Short mmCIF file of C-alpha atoms and ligand atoms in Angstrom, two decimals:
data_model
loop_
_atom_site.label_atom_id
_atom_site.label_comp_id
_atom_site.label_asym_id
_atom_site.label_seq_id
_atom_site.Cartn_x
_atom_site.Cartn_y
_atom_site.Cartn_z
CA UNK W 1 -14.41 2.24 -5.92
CA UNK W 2 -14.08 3.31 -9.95
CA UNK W 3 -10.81 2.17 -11.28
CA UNK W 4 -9.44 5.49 -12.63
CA UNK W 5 -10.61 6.71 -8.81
CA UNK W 6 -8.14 4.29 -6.99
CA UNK W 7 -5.13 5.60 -9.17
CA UNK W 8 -5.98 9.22 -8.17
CA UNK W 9 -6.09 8.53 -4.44
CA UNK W 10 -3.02 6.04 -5.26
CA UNK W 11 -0.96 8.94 -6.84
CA UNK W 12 -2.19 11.58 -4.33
CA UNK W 13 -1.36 9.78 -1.27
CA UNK W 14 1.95 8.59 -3.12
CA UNK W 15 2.49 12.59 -3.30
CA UNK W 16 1.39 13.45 0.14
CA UNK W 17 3.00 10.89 2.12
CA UNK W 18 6.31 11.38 -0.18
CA UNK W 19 6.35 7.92 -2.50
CA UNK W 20 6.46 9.61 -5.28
CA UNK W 21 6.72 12.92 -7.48
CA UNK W 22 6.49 14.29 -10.49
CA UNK W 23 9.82 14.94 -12.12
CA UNK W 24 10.55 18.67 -12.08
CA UNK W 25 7.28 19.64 -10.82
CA UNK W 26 7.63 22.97 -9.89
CA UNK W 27 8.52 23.68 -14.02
CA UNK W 28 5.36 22.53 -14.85
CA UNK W 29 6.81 18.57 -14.73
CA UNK W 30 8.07 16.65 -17.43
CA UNK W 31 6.15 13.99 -19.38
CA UNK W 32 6.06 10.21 -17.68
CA UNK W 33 9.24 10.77 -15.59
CA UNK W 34 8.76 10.53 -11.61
CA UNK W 35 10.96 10.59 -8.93
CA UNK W 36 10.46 8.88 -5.53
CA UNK W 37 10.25 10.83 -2.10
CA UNK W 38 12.13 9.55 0.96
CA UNK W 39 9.26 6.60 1.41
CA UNK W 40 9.32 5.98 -2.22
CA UNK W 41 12.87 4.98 -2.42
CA UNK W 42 12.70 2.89 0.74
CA UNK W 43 10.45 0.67 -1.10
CA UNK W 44 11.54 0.67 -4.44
CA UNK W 45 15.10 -0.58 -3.06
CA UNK W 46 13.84 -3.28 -1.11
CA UNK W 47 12.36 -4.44 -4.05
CA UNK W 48 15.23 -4.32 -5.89
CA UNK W 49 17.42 -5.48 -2.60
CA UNK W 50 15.02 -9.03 -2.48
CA UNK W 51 15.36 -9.62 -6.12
CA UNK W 52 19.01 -9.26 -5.98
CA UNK W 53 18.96 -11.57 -2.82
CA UNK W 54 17.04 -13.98 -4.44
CA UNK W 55 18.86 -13.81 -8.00
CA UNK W 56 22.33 -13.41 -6.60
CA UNK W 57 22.78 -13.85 -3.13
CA UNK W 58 20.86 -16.99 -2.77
CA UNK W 59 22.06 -19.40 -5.68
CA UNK W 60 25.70 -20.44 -6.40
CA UNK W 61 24.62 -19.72 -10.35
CA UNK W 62 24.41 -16.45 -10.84
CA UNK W 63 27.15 -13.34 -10.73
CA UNK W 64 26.35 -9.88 -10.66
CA UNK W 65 26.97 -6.83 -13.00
CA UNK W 66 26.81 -3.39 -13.55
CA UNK W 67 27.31 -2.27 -17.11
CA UNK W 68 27.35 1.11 -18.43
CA UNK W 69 24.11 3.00 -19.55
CA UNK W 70 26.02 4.16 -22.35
CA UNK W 71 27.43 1.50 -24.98
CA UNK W 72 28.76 1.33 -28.40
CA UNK W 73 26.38 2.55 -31.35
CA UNK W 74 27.29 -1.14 -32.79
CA UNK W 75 25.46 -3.13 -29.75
CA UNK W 76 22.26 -1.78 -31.02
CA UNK W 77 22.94 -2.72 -34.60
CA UNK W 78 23.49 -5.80 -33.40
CA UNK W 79 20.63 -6.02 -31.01
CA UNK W 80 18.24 -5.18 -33.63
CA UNK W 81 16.84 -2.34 -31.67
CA UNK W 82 18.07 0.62 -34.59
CA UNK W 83 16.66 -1.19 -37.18
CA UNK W 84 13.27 -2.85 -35.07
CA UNK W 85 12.55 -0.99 -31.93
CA UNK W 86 10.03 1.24 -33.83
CA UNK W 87 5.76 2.07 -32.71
CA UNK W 88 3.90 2.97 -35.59
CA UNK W 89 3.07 6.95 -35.00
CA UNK W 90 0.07 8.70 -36.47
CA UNK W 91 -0.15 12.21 -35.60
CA UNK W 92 -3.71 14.74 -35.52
CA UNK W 93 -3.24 17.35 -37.88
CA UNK W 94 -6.11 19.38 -35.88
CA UNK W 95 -4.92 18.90 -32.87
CA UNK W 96 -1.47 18.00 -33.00
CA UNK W 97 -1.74 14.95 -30.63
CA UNK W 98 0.39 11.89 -31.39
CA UNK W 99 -0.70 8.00 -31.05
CA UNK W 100 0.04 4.52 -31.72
CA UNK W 101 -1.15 3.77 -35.17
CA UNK W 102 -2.96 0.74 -33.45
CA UNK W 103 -4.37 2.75 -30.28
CA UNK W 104 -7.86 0.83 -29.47
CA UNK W 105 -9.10 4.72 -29.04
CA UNK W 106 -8.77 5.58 -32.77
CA UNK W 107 -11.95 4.55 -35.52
CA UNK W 108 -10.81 3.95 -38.61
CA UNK W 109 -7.56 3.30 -40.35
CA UNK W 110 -4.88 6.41 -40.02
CA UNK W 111 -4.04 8.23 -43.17
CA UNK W 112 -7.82 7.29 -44.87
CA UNK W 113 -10.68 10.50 -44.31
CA UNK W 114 -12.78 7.93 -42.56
CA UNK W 115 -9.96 7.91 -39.24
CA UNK W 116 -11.22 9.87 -36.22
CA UNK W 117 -9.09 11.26 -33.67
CA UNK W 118 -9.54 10.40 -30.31
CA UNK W 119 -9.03 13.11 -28.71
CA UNK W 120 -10.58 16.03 -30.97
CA UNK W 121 -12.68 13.89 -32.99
CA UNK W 122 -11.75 15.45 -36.61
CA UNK W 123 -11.94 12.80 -39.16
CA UNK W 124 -9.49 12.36 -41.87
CA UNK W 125 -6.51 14.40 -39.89
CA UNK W 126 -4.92 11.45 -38.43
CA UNK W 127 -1.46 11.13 -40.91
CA UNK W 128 -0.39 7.88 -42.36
CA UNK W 129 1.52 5.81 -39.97
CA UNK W 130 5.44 6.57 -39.72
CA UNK W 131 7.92 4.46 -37.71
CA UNK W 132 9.61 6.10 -34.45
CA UNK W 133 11.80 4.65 -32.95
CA UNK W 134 11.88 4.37 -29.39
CA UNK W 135 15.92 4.85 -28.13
CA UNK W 136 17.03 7.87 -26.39
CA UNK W 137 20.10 9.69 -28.93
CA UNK W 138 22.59 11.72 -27.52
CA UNK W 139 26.54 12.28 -28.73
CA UNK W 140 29.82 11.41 -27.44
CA UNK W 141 32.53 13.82 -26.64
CA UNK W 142 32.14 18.02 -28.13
CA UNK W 143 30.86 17.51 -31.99
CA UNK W 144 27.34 16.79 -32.75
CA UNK W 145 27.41 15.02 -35.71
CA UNK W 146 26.01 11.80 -36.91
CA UNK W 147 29.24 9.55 -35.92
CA UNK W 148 28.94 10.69 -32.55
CA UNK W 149 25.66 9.57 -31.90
CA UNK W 150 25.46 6.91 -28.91
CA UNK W 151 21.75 5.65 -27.17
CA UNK W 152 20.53 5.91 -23.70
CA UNK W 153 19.92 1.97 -23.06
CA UNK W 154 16.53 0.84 -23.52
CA UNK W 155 16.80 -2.57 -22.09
CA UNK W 156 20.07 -3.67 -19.40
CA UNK W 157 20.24 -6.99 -21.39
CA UNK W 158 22.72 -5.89 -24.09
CA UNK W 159 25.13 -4.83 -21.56
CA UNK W 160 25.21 -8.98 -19.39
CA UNK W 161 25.54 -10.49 -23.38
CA UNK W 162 28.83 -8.17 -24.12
CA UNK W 163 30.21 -9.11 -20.91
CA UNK W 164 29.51 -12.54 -21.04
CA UNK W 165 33.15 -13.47 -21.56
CA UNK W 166 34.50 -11.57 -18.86
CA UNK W 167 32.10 -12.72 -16.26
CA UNK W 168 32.52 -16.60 -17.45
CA UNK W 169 36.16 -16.43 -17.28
CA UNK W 170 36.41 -14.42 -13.72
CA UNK W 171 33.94 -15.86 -11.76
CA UNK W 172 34.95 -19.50 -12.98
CA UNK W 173 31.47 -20.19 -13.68
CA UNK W 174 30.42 -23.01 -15.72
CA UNK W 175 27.46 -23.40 -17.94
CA UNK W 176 24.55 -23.55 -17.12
CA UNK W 177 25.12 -19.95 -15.46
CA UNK W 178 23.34 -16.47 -14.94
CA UNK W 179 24.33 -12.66 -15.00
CA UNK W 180 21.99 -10.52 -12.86
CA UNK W 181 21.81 -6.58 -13.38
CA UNK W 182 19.73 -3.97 -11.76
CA UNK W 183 20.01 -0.48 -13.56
CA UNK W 184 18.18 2.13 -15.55
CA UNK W 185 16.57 1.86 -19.32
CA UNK W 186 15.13 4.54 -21.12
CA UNK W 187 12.18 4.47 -23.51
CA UNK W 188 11.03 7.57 -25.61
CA UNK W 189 7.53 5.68 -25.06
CA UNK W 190 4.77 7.42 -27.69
CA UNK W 191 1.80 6.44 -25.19
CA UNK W 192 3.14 6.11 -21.51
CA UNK W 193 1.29 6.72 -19.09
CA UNK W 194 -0.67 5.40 -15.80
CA UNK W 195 1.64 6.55 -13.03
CA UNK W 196 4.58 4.71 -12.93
CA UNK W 197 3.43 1.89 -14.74
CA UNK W 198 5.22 2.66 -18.36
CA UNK W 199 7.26 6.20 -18.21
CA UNK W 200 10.08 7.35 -20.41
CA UNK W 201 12.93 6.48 -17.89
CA UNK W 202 12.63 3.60 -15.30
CA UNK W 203 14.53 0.54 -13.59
CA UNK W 204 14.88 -3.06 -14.79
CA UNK W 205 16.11 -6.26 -12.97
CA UNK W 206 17.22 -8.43 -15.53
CA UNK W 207 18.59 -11.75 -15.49
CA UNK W 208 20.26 -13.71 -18.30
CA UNK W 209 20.86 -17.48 -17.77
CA UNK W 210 23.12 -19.04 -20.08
CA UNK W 211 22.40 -22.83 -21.28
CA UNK W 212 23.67 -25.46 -23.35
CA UNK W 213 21.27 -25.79 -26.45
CA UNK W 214 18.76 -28.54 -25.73
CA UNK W 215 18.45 -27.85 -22.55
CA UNK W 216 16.68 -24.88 -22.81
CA UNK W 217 12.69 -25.24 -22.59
CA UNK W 218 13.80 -27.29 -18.83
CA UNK W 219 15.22 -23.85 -17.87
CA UNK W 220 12.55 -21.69 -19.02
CA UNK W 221 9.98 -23.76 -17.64
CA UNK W 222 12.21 -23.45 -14.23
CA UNK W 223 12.36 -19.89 -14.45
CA UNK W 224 8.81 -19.79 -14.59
CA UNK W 225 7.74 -21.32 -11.45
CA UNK W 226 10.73 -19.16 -9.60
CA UNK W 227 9.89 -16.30 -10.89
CA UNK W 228 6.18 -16.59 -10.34
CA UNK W 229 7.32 -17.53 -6.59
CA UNK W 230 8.95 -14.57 -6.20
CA UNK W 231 6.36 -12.11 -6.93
CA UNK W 232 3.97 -14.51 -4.60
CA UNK W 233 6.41 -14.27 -2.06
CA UNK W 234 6.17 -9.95 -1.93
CA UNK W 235 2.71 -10.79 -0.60
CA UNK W 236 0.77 -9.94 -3.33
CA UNK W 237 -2.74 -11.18 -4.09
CA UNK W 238 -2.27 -14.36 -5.96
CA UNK W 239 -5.60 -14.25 -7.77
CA UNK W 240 -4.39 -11.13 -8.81
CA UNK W 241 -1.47 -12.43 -10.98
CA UNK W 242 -1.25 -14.60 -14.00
CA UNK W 243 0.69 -15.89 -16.90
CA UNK W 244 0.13 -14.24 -20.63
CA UNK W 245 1.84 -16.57 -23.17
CA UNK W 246 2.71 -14.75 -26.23
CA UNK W 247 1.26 -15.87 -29.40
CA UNK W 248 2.92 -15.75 -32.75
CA UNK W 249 2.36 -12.20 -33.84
CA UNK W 250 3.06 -10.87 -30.55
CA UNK W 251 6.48 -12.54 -30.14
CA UNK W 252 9.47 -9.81 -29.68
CA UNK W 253 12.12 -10.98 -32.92
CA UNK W 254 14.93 -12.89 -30.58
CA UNK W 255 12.29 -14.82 -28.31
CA UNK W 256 11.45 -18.62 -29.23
CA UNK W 257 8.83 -18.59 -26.54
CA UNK W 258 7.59 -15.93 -23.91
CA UNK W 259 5.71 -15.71 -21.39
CA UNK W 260 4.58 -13.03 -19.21
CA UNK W 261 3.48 -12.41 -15.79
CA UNK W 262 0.75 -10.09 -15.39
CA UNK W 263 -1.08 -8.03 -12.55
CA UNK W 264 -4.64 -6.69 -12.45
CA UNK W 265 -4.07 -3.16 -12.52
CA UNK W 266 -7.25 -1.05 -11.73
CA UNK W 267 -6.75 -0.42 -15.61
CA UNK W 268 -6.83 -3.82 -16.57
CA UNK W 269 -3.96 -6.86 -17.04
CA UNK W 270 -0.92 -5.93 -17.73
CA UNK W 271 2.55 -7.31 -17.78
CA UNK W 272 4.97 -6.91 -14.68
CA UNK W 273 8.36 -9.77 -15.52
CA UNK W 274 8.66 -11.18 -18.96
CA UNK W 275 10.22 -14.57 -19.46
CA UNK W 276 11.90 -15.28 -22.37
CA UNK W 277 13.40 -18.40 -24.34
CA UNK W 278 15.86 -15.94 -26.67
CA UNK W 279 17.76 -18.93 -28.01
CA UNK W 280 21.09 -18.05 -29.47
CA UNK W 281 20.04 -14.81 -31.07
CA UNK W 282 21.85 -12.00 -29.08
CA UNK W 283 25.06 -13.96 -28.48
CA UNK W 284 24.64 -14.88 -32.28
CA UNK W 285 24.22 -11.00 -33.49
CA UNK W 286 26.74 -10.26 -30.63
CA UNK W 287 29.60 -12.67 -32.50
CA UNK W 288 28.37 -11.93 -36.23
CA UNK W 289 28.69 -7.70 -35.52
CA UNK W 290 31.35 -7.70 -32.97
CA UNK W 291 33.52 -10.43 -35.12
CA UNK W 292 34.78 -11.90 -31.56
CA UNK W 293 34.06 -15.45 -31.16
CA UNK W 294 32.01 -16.15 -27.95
CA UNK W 295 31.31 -19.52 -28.16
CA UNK W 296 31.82 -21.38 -24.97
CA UNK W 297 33.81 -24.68 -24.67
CA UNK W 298 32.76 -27.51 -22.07
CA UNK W 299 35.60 -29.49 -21.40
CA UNK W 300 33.94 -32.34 -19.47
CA UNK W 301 32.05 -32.96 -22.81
CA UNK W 302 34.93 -31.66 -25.19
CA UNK W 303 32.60 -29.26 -27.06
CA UNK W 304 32.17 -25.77 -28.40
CA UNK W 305 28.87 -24.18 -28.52
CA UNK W 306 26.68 -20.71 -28.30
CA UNK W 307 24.81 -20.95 -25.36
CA UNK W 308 20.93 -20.55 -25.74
CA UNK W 309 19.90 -17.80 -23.23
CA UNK W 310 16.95 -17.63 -20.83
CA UNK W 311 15.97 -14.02 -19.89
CA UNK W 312 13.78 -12.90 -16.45
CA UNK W 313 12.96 -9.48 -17.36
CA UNK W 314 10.94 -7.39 -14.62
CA UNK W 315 11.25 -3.62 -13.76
CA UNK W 316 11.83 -2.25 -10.47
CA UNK W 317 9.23 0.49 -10.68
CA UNK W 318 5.86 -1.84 -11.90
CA UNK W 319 6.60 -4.57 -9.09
CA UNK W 320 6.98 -0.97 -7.29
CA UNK W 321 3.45 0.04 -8.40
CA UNK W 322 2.04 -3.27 -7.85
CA UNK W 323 3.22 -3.84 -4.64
CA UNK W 324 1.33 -0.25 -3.82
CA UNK W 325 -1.72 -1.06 -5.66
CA UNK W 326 -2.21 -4.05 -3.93
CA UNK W 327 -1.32 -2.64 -0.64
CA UNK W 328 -4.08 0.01 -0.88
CA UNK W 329 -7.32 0.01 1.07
CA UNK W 330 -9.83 1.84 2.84
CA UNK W 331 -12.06 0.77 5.62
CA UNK W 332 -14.21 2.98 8.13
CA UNK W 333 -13.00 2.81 11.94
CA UNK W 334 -15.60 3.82 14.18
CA UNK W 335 -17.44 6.36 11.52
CA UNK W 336 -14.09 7.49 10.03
CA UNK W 337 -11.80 5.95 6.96
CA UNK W 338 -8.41 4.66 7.80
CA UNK W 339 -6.53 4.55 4.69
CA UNK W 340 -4.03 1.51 5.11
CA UNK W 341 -1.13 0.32 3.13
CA UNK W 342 -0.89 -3.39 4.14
CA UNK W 343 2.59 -3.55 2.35
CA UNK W 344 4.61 -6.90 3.59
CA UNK W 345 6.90 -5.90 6.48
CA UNK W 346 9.67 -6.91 4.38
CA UNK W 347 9.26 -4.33 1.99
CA UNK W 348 7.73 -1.95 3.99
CA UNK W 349 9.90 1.43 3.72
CA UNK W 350 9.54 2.05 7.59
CA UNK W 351 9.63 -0.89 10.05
CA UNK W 352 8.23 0.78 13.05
CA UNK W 353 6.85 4.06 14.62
CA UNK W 354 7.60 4.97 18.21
CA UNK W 355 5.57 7.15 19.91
CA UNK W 356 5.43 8.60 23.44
CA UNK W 357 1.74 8.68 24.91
CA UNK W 358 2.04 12.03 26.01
CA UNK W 359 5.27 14.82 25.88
CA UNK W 360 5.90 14.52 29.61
CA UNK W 361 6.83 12.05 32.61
CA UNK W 362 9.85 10.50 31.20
CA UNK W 363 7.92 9.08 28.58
CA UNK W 364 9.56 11.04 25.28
CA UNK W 365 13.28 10.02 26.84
CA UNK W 366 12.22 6.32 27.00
CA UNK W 367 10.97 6.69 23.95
CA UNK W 368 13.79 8.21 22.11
CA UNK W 369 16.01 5.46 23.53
CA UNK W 370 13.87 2.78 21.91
CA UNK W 371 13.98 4.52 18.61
CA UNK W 372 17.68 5.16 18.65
CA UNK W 373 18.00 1.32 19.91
CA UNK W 374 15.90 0.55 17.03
CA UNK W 375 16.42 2.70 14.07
CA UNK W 376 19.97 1.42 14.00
CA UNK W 377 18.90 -2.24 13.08
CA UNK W 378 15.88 -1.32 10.70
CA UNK W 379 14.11 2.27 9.50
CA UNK W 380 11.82 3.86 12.24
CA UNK W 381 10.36 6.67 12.58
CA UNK W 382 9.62 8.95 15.90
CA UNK W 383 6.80 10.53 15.99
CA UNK W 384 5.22 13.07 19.14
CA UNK W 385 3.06 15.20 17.40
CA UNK W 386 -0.64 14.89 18.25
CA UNK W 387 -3.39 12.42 18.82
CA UNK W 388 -1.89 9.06 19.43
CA UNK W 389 -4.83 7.84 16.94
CA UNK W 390 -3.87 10.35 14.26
CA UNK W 391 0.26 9.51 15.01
CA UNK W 392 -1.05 5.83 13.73
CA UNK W 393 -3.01 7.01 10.92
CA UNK W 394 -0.06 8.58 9.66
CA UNK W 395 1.60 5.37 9.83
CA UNK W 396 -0.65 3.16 8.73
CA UNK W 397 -0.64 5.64 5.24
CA UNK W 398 3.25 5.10 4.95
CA UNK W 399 2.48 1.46 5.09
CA UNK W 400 4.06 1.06 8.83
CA UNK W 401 3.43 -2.79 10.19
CA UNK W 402 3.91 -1.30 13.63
CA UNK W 403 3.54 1.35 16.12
CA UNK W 404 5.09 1.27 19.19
CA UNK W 405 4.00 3.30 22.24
CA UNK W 406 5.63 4.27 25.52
CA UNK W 407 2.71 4.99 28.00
CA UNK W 408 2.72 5.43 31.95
CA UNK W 409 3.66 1.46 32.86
CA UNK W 410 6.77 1.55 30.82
CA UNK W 411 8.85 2.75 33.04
CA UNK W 412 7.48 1.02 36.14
CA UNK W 413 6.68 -2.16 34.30
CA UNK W 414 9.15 -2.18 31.53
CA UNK W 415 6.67 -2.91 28.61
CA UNK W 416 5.51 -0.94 25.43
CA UNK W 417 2.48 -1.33 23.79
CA UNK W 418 2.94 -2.91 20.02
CA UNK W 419 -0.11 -2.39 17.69
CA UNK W 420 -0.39 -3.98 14.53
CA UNK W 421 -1.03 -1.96 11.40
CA UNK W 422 -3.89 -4.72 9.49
CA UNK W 423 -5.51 -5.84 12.75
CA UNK W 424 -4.99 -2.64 14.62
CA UNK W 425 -4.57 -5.23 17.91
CA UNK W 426 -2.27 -3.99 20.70
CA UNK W 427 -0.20 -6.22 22.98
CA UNK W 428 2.21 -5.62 25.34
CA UNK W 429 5.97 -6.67 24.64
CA UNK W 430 8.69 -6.54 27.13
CA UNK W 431 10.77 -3.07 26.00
CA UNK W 432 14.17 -5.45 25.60
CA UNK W 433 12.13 -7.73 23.75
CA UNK W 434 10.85 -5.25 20.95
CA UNK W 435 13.61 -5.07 18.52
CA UNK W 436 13.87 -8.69 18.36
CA UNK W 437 9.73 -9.04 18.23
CA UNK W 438 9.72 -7.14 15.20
CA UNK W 439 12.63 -8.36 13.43
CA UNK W 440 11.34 -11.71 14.01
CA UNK W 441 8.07 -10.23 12.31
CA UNK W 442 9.82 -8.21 9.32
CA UNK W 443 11.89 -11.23 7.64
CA UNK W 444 14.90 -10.70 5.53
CA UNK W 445 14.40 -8.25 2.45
N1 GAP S 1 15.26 -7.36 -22.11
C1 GAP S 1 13.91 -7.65 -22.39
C2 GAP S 1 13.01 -6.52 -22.19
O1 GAP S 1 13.44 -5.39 -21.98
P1 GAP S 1 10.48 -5.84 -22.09
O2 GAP S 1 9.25 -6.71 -22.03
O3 GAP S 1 10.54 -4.79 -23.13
O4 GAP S 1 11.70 -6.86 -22.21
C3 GAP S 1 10.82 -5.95 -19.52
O5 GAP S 1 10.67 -5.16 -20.67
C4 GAP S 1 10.16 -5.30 -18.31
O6 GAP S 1 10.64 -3.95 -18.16
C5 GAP S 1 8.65 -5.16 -18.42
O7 GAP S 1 8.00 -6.34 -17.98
C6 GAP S 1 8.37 -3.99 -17.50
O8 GAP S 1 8.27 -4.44 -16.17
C7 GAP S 1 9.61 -3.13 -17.64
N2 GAP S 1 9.35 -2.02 -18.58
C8 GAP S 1 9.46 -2.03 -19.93
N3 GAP S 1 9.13 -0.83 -20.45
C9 GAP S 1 8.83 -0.02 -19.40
C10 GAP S 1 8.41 1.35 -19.28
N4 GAP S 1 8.29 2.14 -20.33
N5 GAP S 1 8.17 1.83 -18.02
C11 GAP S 1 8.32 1.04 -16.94
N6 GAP S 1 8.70 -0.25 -17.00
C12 GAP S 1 8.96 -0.79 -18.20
#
C-alpha cells in the first residue's frame, strides 16, 4: 500500500468510525486542529491514563501537577521562548503560500530570483526569510494593549519548573525527584500537518526529574531505557521505533544532550518522546528573571545547589497516532477485506462487543444482562443490528479485542461464544466466567 494511501484510509476510517474530526468541520474546518469522536477519546485517555500510571502511580519519585495554560508574560522571557522560539518564514508573493525558509520542497535560496516556489513554481517570489514566532498571544482582563499580552503555553514544562518549590516542600520529596503533567500546548506551527501528527493545539505528557549535578548523564541514560520500555510496552512494533540523538546544530538552547525516540510513520521517521539532559538552565533563567532563590538544600550532605533537570517529553496525540498507525491492517477473509485495528487490549477504547445471534428466543435479554454485567467494569458495546459477520467487522474497525455472542446453547448450557479480534478464533467461555476472561486478557491501562 502507497504511504500517503494508508493515511487517507487512516484518517477516513478515523472519521467514520468516530476517532477523530476535523475541528469545526461543518465551517469549512480550521487549519491542523482535530477533535476526537467518542472512540477517539477512549484511546487517547488511556494513553494518557498508562503514562500517568507508569510516571506517577507506579514510582514513589514522582508527584503530579496541573498548572495553568495561562502564565506570566515573564516565564517566557525567562524560558527563552519570546526571544528563540522563532521558524524562519518565507512567503510566495504569487501565490501567497507561506513556508519554512529551510522546507526540503523549495530550490534555491529565499529572497534571491533563482528561489522557486513549491507550490506555484514562480521563481524569484519567495521573500527573504523573517522570524515568526511560534506562541499563541492573547490579553488579560478588558484592554488590548501591549502590557496585557499573556501566551497560550507552548510546552507544559515551564509550568513543573515554577512550581518546583511548592511541590518539593508539600510532598516532602527529596532530590532526586520528578513532577509529572499531562495538559495542553499550543503551537502557531508554519508547516503542520499529517493528521494529528504536528497541529496547532495538542496534548503533552511531560515529566521533569530533578537531580543533583553530577549525577545527571546516570539519570538520563535511565530515562532512556524506561521510556523506550514504555512505548514497547503499548504493543507497538519494535522494529518500528528508534533512538535519534541530536547533533550539535540540532540541539534545542537549554539541552546538554537529547535524544529522541522516533516512529516510522508512513511519511518517514519522525520523533514521538524527546529526552532531554537540560542541565540547570530553566531553574537558572527561572531564579535570574523571577529574582527568587530556588536552590535546593540537602541536609544529609549539608549543601545548597540548582538541581540539573532531566526532561521526558512525549505528546498524547503522536503516541495517539502511532498507536493507530501501527494498529492498522487489511487482510482478505474469504474474498472480502477485513479492515482490523489490532490495538493492545489495554488501550483499546472498547473492551468487548456483545451480540445476540438473532433478536428472538431470550437471546437479546441474556445478552443485555451480560453487557450491563460487563460495561460496568470496562467499555462495551451492544450491538443487534445485522449480520453477526458484519456486527464483528464493525468491531474489529473500532479496534475491539473481543466479541461476545449469545447463541441458542446459552441459555441451556450457560456458555457464550468469545471470538478474538487478530485470530478471529471462537471458544466457548462459561457466561460467569466472561468478565473475568477478559479482564484477565485486557491488563491494567
Ligand atoms: N518541553 C520540551 C518540549 O516541548 P518538544 O520536542 O518541542 O519538547 C515534545 O516537544 C513532544 O511534544 C514531541 O516529541 C511531540 O510528541 C509533541 N509535540 C510537539 N509539537 C507538537 C505539535 N505541533 N503537534 C503535536 N505534538 C507535538
Amino acid at each position: 500500500m502507497a504511504d500517503t494511501a494508508l493515511m487517507d484510509k487512516l484518517v477516513s476510517l478515523c472519521k467514520r468510525r468516530g476517532f477523530v474530526f476535523q475541528s469545526s468541520e461543518i465551517y469549512g474546518g480550521l487549519g491542523s486542529v482535530w477533535d476526537y469522536g467518542p472512540l477517539g477519546v477512549e484511546l487517547k485517555k488511556n494513553v494518557k491514563d498508562r503514562w500517568w500510571s507508569a510516571m506517577v502511580h507506579a514510582r514513589d519519585d514522582i508527584e503530579g501537577l496541573d498548572a495553568a495554560i495561562l502564565m506570566h508574560p515573564r516565564v517566557w522571557e525567562a524560558s527563552g521562548h519570546v526571544s528563540g522560539f522563532t521558524d524562519p518564514l518565507v512567503d510566495c508573493r504569487h501565490c501567497k503560500n507561506r513556508f519554512r525558509a529551510d522546507d526540503p520542497r523549495i530550490k534555491g535560496t529565499p529572497g534571491q530570483p533563482d528561489a522557486q516556489c513549491p507550490v506555484c513554481g514562480s521563481r524569484g517570489t519567495l521573500t527573504e526569510p523573517r522570524m515568526f514566532n511560534l506562541m499563541f498571544k492573547t490579553f488579560m482582563g478588558p484592554v488590548e494593549e501591549q502590557a496585557a499580552i499573556v501566551y497560550l503555553r507552548p510546552e507544559t514544562a515551564q509550568g513543573i519548573y515554577v512550581n518546583y518549590l511548592n511541590v518539593l516542600q508539600s510532598s516532602r520529596q527529596k532530590i532526586p525527584f520528578g513532577i509529572a503533567q499531562v495538559g495542553k500546548a499550543f503551537r502557531n506551527e508554519i508547516t503542520p500537518g499529517n493528521f494529528i501528527f504536528r497541529t496547532r493545539e495538542f496534548e503533552q505528557m511531560e515529566m521533569q526529574f530533578f537531580v543533583r549535578p553530577g549525577t545527571d548523564a546516570e539519570w538520563f541514560e535511565r530515562w532512556r531505557e524506561w521510556r523506550m520500555g514504555w512505548h514497547h510496552d503499548l504493543g507497538l512494533t519494535p522494529q518500528k521505533l528508534q533512538w535519534h540523538q541530536h547533533g550539535p546544530d540540532e540541539l534545542a538552547h537549554y539541552a546538554r544532550a537529547a535524544f529522541d525516540i522516533q516512529y516510522e510513520f508512513p511519511f518517514g521517521w519522525q520523533e514521538i518522546e524527546g529526552i532531554h539532559n537540560r542541565g540547570d538552565f530553566d531553574l537558572g533563567r527561572h531564579q535570574e528573571y523571577s529574582g527568587k532563590k530556588l536552590e535546593y538544600f540537602d541536609q544529609a550532605a549539608n549543601d545548597r545547589f540548582l538541581p540539573f533537570i532531566v526532561e521526558t517529553s512525549a505528546g498524547a496525540d503522536r503516541v495517539t497516532l502511532t498507536l493507530l498507525v501501527d494498529a492498522y491492517r487489511e487482510e482478505t477473509v474469504e474474498g472480502e477485506t477485513r479492515v482490523v485495528l489490532g490495538l493492545h487490549p489495554a488501550v483499546a477504547p472498547i473492551k468487548a462487543g456483545v451480540f445476540p445471534l438473532v433478536k428472538k428466543d431470550g437471546m437479546p435479554e441474556l445478552a443485555t444482562e451480560l453487557y450491563r454485567d460487563l460495561k460496568r467494569r470496562f467499555p462495551a458495546f451492544y450491538d443487534d443490528s445485522g449480520a453477526i459477520g458484519r456486527r464483528y467487522r464493525r468491531m474489529d474497525e473500532a479496534g475491539t479485542p473481543f466479541g461476545i455472542t449469545v447463541d441458542g446453547e446459552t441459555a441451556s448450557e450457560r456458555t457464550v461464544t468469545v471470538r478474538h479480534r487478530d485470530s478471529m478464533v471462537q471458544e466457548r467461555v462459561g457466561l460467569d466466567r466472561v468478565a473475568a476472561y477478559i479482564e484477565e486478557r485486557i491488563g491494567r491501562t
